mmCIF file of C-alpha atoms in Angstrom:
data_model
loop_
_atom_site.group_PDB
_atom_site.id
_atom_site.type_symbol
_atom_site.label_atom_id
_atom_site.label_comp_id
_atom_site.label_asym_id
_atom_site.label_seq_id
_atom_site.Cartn_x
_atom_site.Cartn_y
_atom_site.Cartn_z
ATOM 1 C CA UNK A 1 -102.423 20.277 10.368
ATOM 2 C CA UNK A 2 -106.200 20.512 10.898
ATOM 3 C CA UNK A 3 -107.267 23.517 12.928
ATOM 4 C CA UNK A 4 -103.689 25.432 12.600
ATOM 5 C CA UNK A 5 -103.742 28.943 10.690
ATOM 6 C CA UNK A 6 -101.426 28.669 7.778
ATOM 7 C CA UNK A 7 -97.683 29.516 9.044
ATOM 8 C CA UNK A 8 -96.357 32.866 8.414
ATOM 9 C CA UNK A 9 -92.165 32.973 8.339
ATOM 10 C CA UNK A 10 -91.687 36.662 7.886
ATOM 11 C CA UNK A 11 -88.909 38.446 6.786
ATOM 12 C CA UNK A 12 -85.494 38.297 7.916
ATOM 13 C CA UNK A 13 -85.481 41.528 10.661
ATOM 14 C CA UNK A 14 -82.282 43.404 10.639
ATOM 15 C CA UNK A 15 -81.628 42.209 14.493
ATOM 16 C CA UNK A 16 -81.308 38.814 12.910
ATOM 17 C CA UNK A 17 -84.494 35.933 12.575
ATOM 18 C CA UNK A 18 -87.516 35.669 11.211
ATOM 19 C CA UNK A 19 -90.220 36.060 13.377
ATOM 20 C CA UNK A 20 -93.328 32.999 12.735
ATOM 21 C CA UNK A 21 -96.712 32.982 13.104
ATOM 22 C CA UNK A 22 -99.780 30.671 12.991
ATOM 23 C CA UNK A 23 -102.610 33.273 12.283
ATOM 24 C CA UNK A 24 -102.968 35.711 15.513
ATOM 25 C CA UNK A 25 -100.465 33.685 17.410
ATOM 26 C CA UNK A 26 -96.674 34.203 17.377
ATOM 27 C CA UNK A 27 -95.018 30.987 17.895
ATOM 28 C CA UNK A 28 -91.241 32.870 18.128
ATOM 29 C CA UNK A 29 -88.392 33.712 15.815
ATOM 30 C CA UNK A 30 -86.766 31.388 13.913
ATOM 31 C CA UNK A 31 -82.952 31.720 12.982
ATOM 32 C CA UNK A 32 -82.680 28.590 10.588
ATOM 33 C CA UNK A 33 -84.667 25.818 9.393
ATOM 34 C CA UNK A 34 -84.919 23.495 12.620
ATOM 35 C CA UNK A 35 -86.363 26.582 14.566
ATOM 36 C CA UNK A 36 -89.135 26.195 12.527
ATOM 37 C CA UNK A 37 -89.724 22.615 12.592
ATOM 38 C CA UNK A 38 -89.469 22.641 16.507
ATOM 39 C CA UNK A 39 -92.492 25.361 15.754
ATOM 40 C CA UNK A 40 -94.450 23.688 13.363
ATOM 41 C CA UNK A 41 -94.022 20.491 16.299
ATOM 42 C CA UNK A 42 -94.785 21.954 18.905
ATOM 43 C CA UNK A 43 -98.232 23.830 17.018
ATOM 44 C CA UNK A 44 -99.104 20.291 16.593
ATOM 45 C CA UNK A 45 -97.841 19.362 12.901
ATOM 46 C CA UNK A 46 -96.700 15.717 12.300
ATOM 47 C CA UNK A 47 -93.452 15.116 10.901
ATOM 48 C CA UNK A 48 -94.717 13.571 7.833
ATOM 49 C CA UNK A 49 -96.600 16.597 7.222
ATOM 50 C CA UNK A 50 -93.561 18.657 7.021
ATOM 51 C CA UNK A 51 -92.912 19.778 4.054
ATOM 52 C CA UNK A 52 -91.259 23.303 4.068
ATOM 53 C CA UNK A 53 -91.606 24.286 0.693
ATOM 54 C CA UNK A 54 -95.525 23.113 0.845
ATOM 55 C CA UNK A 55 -97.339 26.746 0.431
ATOM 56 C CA UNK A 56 -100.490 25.425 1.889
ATOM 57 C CA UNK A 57 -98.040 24.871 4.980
ATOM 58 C CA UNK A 58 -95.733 27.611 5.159
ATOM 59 C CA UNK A 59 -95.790 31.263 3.467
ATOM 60 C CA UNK A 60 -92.252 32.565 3.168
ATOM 61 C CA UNK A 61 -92.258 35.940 2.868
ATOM 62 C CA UNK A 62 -88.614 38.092 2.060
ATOM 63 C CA UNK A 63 -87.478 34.640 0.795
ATOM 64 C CA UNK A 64 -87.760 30.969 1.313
ATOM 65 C CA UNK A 65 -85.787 28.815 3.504
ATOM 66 C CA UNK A 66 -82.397 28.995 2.388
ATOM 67 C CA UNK A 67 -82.879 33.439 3.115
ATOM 68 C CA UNK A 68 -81.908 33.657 6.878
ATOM 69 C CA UNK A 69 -80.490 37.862 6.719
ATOM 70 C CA UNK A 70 -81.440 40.979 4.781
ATOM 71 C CA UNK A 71 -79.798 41.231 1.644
ATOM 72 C CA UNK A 72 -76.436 42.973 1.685
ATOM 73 C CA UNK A 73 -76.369 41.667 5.340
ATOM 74 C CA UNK A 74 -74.012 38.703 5.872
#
């Protein structure tokens, strides 16, 4: 991951996703798990190097990757 910003999932917005970032850059919003690994791909992240619940990787913030809604939303 050399020269990527540490990966930002934020939290869940009430329109549904999480929108991601790499430092300054917004890569999208995710609405599961595999929208973020096509984002973490396509920044340039090797498969191997995947590791979701690495916090040098990926800070999950309003929850981790199982949270995909506000609570008391769906």
């Amino acid at each position: 991951m050399s020269g990527l910003a540490r990966v930002v999932v934020h939290p869940p917005s009430s329109s549904g996703g999480r929108r991601v970032t790499a430092g300054a850059e917004n890569l999208g919003v995710a609405y599961g798990v595999v929208d973020v690994i096509e984002f973490l791909r396509r920044a340039g992240v090797a498969s191997e190097d995947m590791q979701l619940e690495d916090p040098e990787l990926i800070d999950w913030r309003g929850g981790g990757p199982a949270v995909w809604s506000k609570p008391g939303e769906g």
